[in-house]
Short mmCIF file of C-alpha atoms in Angstrom, two decimals:
data_model
loop_
_atom_site.label_atom_id
_atom_site.label_comp_id
_atom_site.label_asym_id
_atom_site.label_seq_id
_atom_site.Cartn_x
_atom_site.Cartn_y
_atom_site.Cartn_z
CA UNK A 3 83.91 110.55 63.60
CA UNK A 4 82.86 114.08 64.53
CA UNK A 5 82.01 112.94 68.07
CA UNK A 6 85.43 111.28 68.42
CA UNK A 7 87.21 114.37 67.14
CA UNK A 8 85.25 116.52 69.59
CA UNK A 9 86.29 114.22 72.45
CA UNK A 10 89.89 114.37 71.32
CA UNK A 11 89.82 118.17 71.18
CA UNK A 12 88.32 118.27 74.66
CA UNK A 13 91.28 116.32 75.99
CA UNK A 14 93.95 118.30 74.13
CA UNK A 15 92.71 121.54 75.70
CA UNK A 16 94.64 120.67 78.85
CA UNK A 17 98.42 120.67 79.24
CA UNK A 18 100.50 117.73 80.59
CA UNK A 19 101.36 119.82 83.66
CA UNK A 20 97.67 120.31 84.38
CA UNK A 21 97.07 116.57 83.89
CA UNK A 22 99.81 115.86 86.43
CA UNK A 23 98.24 118.26 88.94
CA UNK A 24 94.77 116.74 88.43
CA UNK A 25 96.02 113.14 88.78
CA UNK A 26 98.15 113.99 91.83
CA UNK A 27 95.16 115.62 93.52
CA UNK A 28 93.10 112.52 92.71
CA UNK A 29 95.77 110.25 94.20
CA UNK A 30 95.84 112.32 97.39
CA UNK A 31 92.05 112.20 97.77
CA UNK A 32 91.88 108.48 97.01
CA UNK A 33 94.62 107.61 99.49
CA UNK A 34 93.03 109.80 102.15
CA UNK A 35 89.58 108.20 101.86
CA UNK A 36 90.61 104.56 101.36
CA UNK A 37 93.62 104.27 103.69
CA UNK A 38 91.48 103.75 106.86
CA UNK A 39 89.95 100.63 105.27
CA UNK A 40 93.35 99.04 104.86
CA UNK A 41 94.58 100.11 108.30
CA UNK A 42 91.58 98.33 109.83
CA UNK A 43 92.10 95.27 107.61
CA UNK A 44 95.76 94.99 108.64
CA UNK A 45 94.87 95.37 112.31
CA UNK A 46 92.30 92.57 112.01
CA UNK A 47 94.91 90.41 110.26
CA UNK A 48 97.43 91.11 113.01
CA UNK A 49 94.85 90.07 115.59
CA UNK A 50 94.26 86.66 114.05
CA UNK A 51 97.88 86.07 113.03
CA UNK A 52 100.35 88.51 114.64
CA UNK A 53 103.21 89.75 112.48
CA UNK A 54 106.61 88.82 113.87
CA UNK A 55 109.83 90.75 113.42
CA UNK A 56 111.20 90.39 109.91
CA UNK A 57 107.86 89.36 108.44
CA UNK A 58 106.23 91.35 105.67
CA UNK A 59 102.71 92.31 104.78
CA UNK A 60 101.24 94.14 101.82
CA UNK A 61 99.59 97.50 102.30
CA UNK A 62 97.10 98.29 99.52
CA UNK A 63 94.66 101.18 99.36
CA UNK A 64 93.16 100.11 96.03
CA UNK A 65 95.27 102.65 94.16
CA UNK A 66 98.76 101.41 94.95
CA UNK A 67 100.16 98.56 97.01
CA UNK A 68 103.38 98.60 98.99
CA UNK A 69 105.36 95.99 100.85
CA UNK A 70 105.83 96.78 104.54
CA UNK A 71 108.37 95.18 106.86
CA UNK A 72 107.48 94.49 110.49
CA UNK A 73 110.43 95.90 112.45
CA UNK A 74 109.53 95.11 116.05
CA UNK A 75 106.01 93.75 116.02
CA UNK A 76 104.41 96.00 118.62
CA UNK A 77 105.05 99.73 118.16
CA UNK A 78 103.75 100.45 114.69
CA UNK A 79 100.14 101.60 114.55
CA UNK A 80 99.47 99.53 111.44
CA UNK A 81 99.76 96.23 113.29
CA UNK A 82 99.65 97.19 116.95
CA UNK A 83 96.64 95.48 118.53
CA UNK A 84 95.55 97.05 121.85
CA UNK A 85 92.50 94.83 122.24
CA UNK A 86 90.22 92.36 120.54
CA UNK A 87 88.08 93.46 117.62
CA UNK A 88 84.80 91.70 116.89
CA UNK A 89 84.55 93.07 113.37
CA UNK A 90 85.28 95.94 111.01
CA UNK A 91 82.93 98.46 112.66
CA UNK A 92 84.18 97.54 116.12
CA UNK A 93 87.78 97.99 114.92
CA UNK A 94 86.98 101.48 113.64
CA UNK A 95 85.32 102.44 116.93
CA UNK A 96 88.06 101.03 119.18
CA UNK A 97 90.94 102.52 117.15
CA UNK A 98 89.34 105.98 117.25
CA UNK A 99 88.47 105.68 120.95
CA UNK A 100 91.83 104.30 122.14
CA UNK A 101 94.31 105.88 119.72
CA UNK A 102 92.58 108.83 118.13
CA UNK A 103 91.29 109.46 114.64
CA UNK A 104 94.78 110.05 113.21
CA UNK A 105 95.65 106.36 113.69
CA UNK A 106 93.28 105.50 110.84
CA UNK A 107 95.72 107.26 108.52
CA UNK A 108 98.90 105.79 110.02
CA UNK A 109 99.78 104.16 106.70
CA UNK A 110 99.27 107.28 104.61
CA UNK A 111 102.74 108.93 104.42
CA UNK A 112 104.69 105.96 103.01
CA UNK A 113 102.07 105.16 100.41
CA UNK A 114 101.94 108.76 99.19
CA UNK A 115 105.68 108.69 98.52
CA UNK A 116 105.06 106.32 95.63
CA UNK A 117 101.33 106.55 94.95
CA UNK A 118 101.35 110.20 93.90
CA UNK A 119 104.25 110.10 91.36
CA UNK A 120 103.19 106.67 90.04
CA UNK A 121 99.60 107.81 89.53
CA UNK A 122 100.68 111.07 87.93
CA UNK A 123 102.91 109.21 85.45
CA UNK A 124 100.22 106.64 84.70
CA UNK A 125 97.26 108.98 84.15
CA UNK A 126 99.23 111.58 82.23
CA UNK A 127 100.75 108.96 79.91
CA UNK A 128 97.32 107.42 79.43
CA UNK A 129 95.72 110.69 78.36
CA UNK A 130 98.60 111.60 76.06
CA UNK A 131 98.60 108.17 74.38
CA UNK A 132 94.82 108.15 74.16
CA UNK A 133 94.79 111.48 72.33
CA UNK A 134 97.38 110.25 69.83
CA UNK A 135 95.58 106.95 69.19
CA UNK A 136 92.18 108.59 68.71
CA UNK A 137 93.61 110.48 65.73
CA UNK A 138 94.58 107.15 64.11
CA UNK A 139 91.58 105.03 65.11
CA UNK A 140 87.85 105.12 64.60
CA UNK A 141 87.05 103.71 68.03
CA UNK A 142 87.51 105.57 71.32
CA UNK A 143 87.17 102.41 73.44
CA UNK A 144 89.89 100.56 71.52
CA UNK A 145 92.20 103.55 71.81
CA UNK A 146 91.52 103.63 75.56
CA UNK A 147 92.26 99.92 75.91
CA UNK A 148 95.65 100.18 74.17
CA UNK A 149 96.59 103.43 75.91
CA UNK A 150 95.63 102.02 79.32
CA UNK A 151 97.70 98.86 78.88
CA UNK A 152 100.73 100.75 77.54
CA UNK A 153 100.63 103.45 80.22
CA UNK A 154 100.39 100.87 83.02
CA UNK A 155 103.25 98.84 81.56
CA UNK A 156 105.45 101.93 81.50
CA UNK A 157 104.57 103.19 84.99
CA UNK A 158 104.92 99.72 86.57
CA UNK A 159 108.34 99.32 84.99
CA UNK A 160 109.52 102.71 86.24
CA UNK A 161 108.23 102.25 89.79
CA UNK A 162 109.36 98.63 90.35
CA UNK A 163 113.00 99.45 91.29
CA UNK A 164 111.78 102.18 93.69
CA UNK A 165 109.61 99.65 95.52
CA UNK A 166 112.58 97.31 95.97
CA UNK A 167 114.77 100.18 97.22
CA UNK A 168 112.05 101.23 99.68
CA UNK A 169 111.85 97.66 101.01
CA UNK A 170 115.62 97.63 101.56
CA UNK A 171 115.39 100.91 103.50
CA UNK A 172 112.54 99.57 105.63
CA UNK A 173 114.30 96.32 106.48
CA UNK A 174 117.14 98.14 108.24
CA UNK A 175 118.33 101.68 108.82
CA UNK A 176 120.47 102.64 105.83
CA UNK A 177 122.18 105.87 104.92
CA UNK A 178 122.00 106.90 101.27
CA UNK A 179 125.65 105.86 100.87
CA UNK A 180 124.94 102.42 102.37
CA UNK A 181 121.85 102.10 100.22
CA UNK A 182 123.88 102.88 97.10
CA UNK A 183 126.45 100.25 98.08
CA UNK A 184 123.66 97.74 98.75
CA UNK A 185 122.13 98.33 95.31
CA UNK A 186 125.53 98.16 93.61
CA UNK A 187 126.24 94.86 95.37
CA UNK A 188 122.88 93.43 94.27
CA UNK A 189 123.46 94.54 90.69
CA UNK A 190 126.99 93.09 90.70
CA UNK A 191 125.74 89.69 91.93
CA UNK A 192 122.51 89.33 89.96
CA UNK A 193 122.66 92.01 87.24
CA UNK A 194 120.48 95.03 86.59
CA UNK A 195 117.37 92.87 86.30
CA UNK A 196 117.59 92.24 90.05
CA UNK A 197 116.09 95.71 90.52
CA UNK A 198 112.90 94.47 88.86
CA UNK A 199 112.19 91.49 91.12
CA UNK A 200 108.46 90.87 91.15
CA UNK A 201 107.96 92.84 87.94
CA UNK A 202 106.39 89.89 86.08
CA UNK A 203 103.43 89.27 88.40
CA UNK A 204 102.90 93.02 88.69
CA UNK A 205 102.63 93.43 84.93
CA UNK A 206 100.44 90.33 84.54
CA UNK A 207 97.99 91.83 87.01
CA UNK A 208 98.17 95.54 86.32
CA UNK A 209 98.33 95.64 82.50
CA UNK A 210 95.16 93.55 81.88
CA UNK A 211 93.48 95.40 84.76
CA UNK A 212 94.29 98.76 83.20
CA UNK A 213 93.21 97.69 79.70
CA UNK A 214 89.86 96.34 80.91
CA UNK A 215 89.33 99.24 83.28
CA UNK A 216 89.70 102.01 80.68
CA UNK A 217 87.79 100.10 77.99
CA UNK A 218 84.81 99.46 80.27
CA UNK A 219 85.04 102.92 81.79
CA UNK A 220 84.64 104.56 78.37
CA UNK A 221 81.78 102.21 77.47
CA UNK A 222 80.01 102.78 80.79
CA UNK A 223 80.47 106.53 80.68
CA UNK A 224 79.12 106.74 77.12
CA UNK A 225 76.12 104.55 77.98
CA UNK A 226 75.25 106.55 81.10
CA UNK A 227 75.53 109.85 79.20
CA UNK A 228 73.11 108.52 76.57
CA UNK A 229 70.83 107.04 79.23
CA UNK A 230 70.46 110.37 81.05
CA UNK A 231 70.74 112.62 77.98
CA UNK A 232 73.98 114.28 79.07
CA UNK A 233 76.30 115.87 76.53
CA UNK A 234 79.18 115.86 79.05
CA UNK A 235 79.76 113.25 81.77
CA UNK A 236 78.86 114.49 85.24
CA UNK A 237 80.80 113.77 88.44
CA UNK A 238 78.30 111.05 89.40
CA UNK A 239 78.51 109.39 85.96
CA UNK A 240 82.31 109.25 86.19
CA UNK A 241 82.06 107.95 89.77
CA UNK A 242 79.68 105.09 88.89
CA UNK A 243 81.55 104.18 85.70
CA UNK A 244 84.85 104.06 87.59
CA UNK A 245 83.45 101.88 90.37
CA UNK A 246 81.83 99.37 88.00
CA UNK A 247 84.77 99.09 85.60
CA UNK A 248 87.23 98.81 88.51
CA UNK A 249 85.16 96.05 90.14
CA UNK A 250 84.96 94.02 86.94
CA UNK A 251 88.69 94.31 86.25
CA UNK A 252 89.48 93.38 89.88
CA UNK A 253 87.54 90.13 89.71
CA UNK A 254 89.13 89.04 86.42
CA UNK A 255 92.70 89.82 87.49
CA UNK A 256 92.43 88.61 91.11
CA UNK A 257 94.50 85.39 90.56
CA UNK A 258 97.46 87.51 89.45
CA UNK A 259 96.95 89.76 92.47
CA UNK A 260 97.18 86.71 94.77
CA UNK A 261 100.39 85.61 93.04
CA UNK A 262 101.86 89.11 93.19
CA UNK A 263 101.15 89.38 96.93
CA UNK A 264 102.92 86.09 97.63
CA UNK A 265 105.84 87.07 95.43
CA UNK A 266 106.14 90.50 97.08
CA UNK A 267 106.27 88.96 100.55
CA UNK A 268 108.91 86.42 99.48
CA UNK A 269 111.09 89.16 98.01
CA UNK A 270 110.62 91.41 101.04
CA UNK A 271 111.47 88.72 103.57
CA UNK A 272 114.55 87.68 101.60
CA UNK A 273 115.69 91.32 101.76
CA UNK A 274 115.16 91.42 105.52
CA UNK A 275 117.24 88.32 106.24
CA UNK A 276 119.61 89.10 103.34
CA UNK A 277 119.05 85.63 102.00
CA UNK A 278 120.21 84.60 98.58
CA UNK A 279 118.00 81.51 98.63
CA UNK A 280 115.87 81.43 95.51
CA UNK A 281 112.21 80.56 95.84
CA UNK A 282 109.71 79.81 93.11
CA UNK A 283 109.65 82.90 90.90
CA UNK A 284 107.53 81.66 88.00
CA UNK A 285 104.03 83.11 88.10
CA UNK A 286 102.50 79.93 86.68
CA UNK A 287 104.43 77.74 89.13
CA UNK A 288 103.19 79.82 92.07
CA UNK A 289 99.65 79.45 90.71
CA UNK A 290 100.05 75.66 90.64
CA UNK A 291 101.34 75.70 94.22
CA UNK A 292 98.38 77.81 95.39
CA UNK A 293 95.93 75.49 93.63
CA UNK A 294 97.56 72.40 95.14
CA UNK A 295 97.36 73.92 98.63
CA UNK A 296 93.93 75.57 98.53
CA UNK A 297 92.26 74.43 95.33
CA UNK A 298 91.09 76.65 92.48
CA UNK A 299 89.29 78.93 94.93
CA UNK A 300 92.70 79.81 96.41
CA UNK A 301 93.39 81.94 93.33
CA UNK A 302 90.42 84.12 94.26
CA UNK A 303 91.25 84.53 97.94
CA UNK A 304 90.51 87.98 99.32
CA UNK A 305 87.93 88.87 96.67
CA UNK A 306 85.66 90.81 99.03
CA UNK A 307 88.41 92.94 100.66
CA UNK A 308 89.85 93.71 97.24
CA UNK A 309 86.49 94.84 95.87
CA UNK A 310 85.76 96.89 99.01
CA UNK A 311 88.96 98.87 98.40
CA UNK A 312 89.30 98.89 94.62
CA UNK A 313 85.74 99.93 93.74
CA UNK A 314 85.70 103.15 95.82
CA UNK A 315 89.36 103.84 95.00
CA UNK A 316 88.71 103.68 91.26
CA UNK A 317 85.53 105.72 91.63
CA UNK A 318 87.15 108.48 93.71
CA UNK A 319 90.29 108.58 91.59
CA UNK A 320 88.66 108.84 88.18
CA UNK A 321 85.87 111.22 89.22
CA UNK A 322 88.27 113.60 90.98
CA UNK A 323 90.67 113.36 88.03
CA UNK A 324 87.92 114.18 85.52
CA UNK A 325 86.73 117.01 87.76
CA UNK A 326 90.27 118.41 87.87
CA UNK A 327 90.62 118.24 84.10
CA UNK A 328 87.23 119.90 83.62
CA UNK A 329 88.37 122.71 85.94
CA UNK A 330 91.55 123.27 83.93
CA UNK A 331 89.70 123.15 80.60
CA UNK A 332 87.37 125.87 81.82
CA UNK A 333 90.33 127.84 83.15
CA UNK A 334 92.13 127.57 79.80
CA UNK A 335 88.99 128.50 77.93
CA UNK A 336 88.50 131.60 80.09
CA UNK A 337 92.11 132.63 79.51
CA UNK A 338 91.69 132.27 75.73
CA UNK A 339 88.56 134.42 75.80
CA UNK A 340 90.40 137.10 77.77
CA UNK A 341 93.26 137.20 75.26
CA UNK A 342 90.73 137.57 72.44
#
């Protein structure tokens, strides 16, 4: 109990504003380091199956995923293909040689628009809930599991309408007045719930992912601290724990990620063509369709690319976040000593 109380006190020594700053900095670093991987992946996809005007693809840097609309098929750096790539390394080399290093981060600005606020909300809510639950529970891991699931449910619910609005703005040039009219028209036809299209598959993927991630992260961090006789987790311990827990959660929740991707693309393309045609929206029905088309293995399509992005993204995000919090704790402690 004393150890749990000490951990709780360590977390309460940092303000919500400082948590927001630490999580935002982590989101920026994660997006910066992982974005090139997804730019290359999308370029390789475009090479094998070019995106046509009005089609959608999902951009995901392991931290956040966003639906992107192909406007003209040849001018956007994300899916412009100047030559043939023989593989991932060759794609990196050719993109840098032909278009410059900056092209590897061509998908960064739009993802930061949502990734930074969403991550700040999620991590700050998690820490606040975790601190409260630790005071009422005798198990840090259980508190982390519940706090992680609840925080992800809240952040996913808040961000879902913003994603839909962003898709509408991408599909055609809209002024804010036209966008408001478009949203009002959608709400009038289908109700307020129309702003949360695709929310179900998102929650089914992200909430279990978050619960498993934080539970295993706390277990892994505690085990590594004991293994190497550390009283406080180091940057490397946080990094390894984040990578391993993120990888495990990614594998378990991959079927819901496959469903969510398909659902996102359906919603995005219906927005582009302004179609009111309803497609299969049930998560379980989409799963049955995928299994009938590609077998059970179809639910685990894209496992390697997902792990390649999610593992480093989780590792960078959590280690930079913990580093930021440690910095602010020390800063607060120094300020208290000065006042004394």
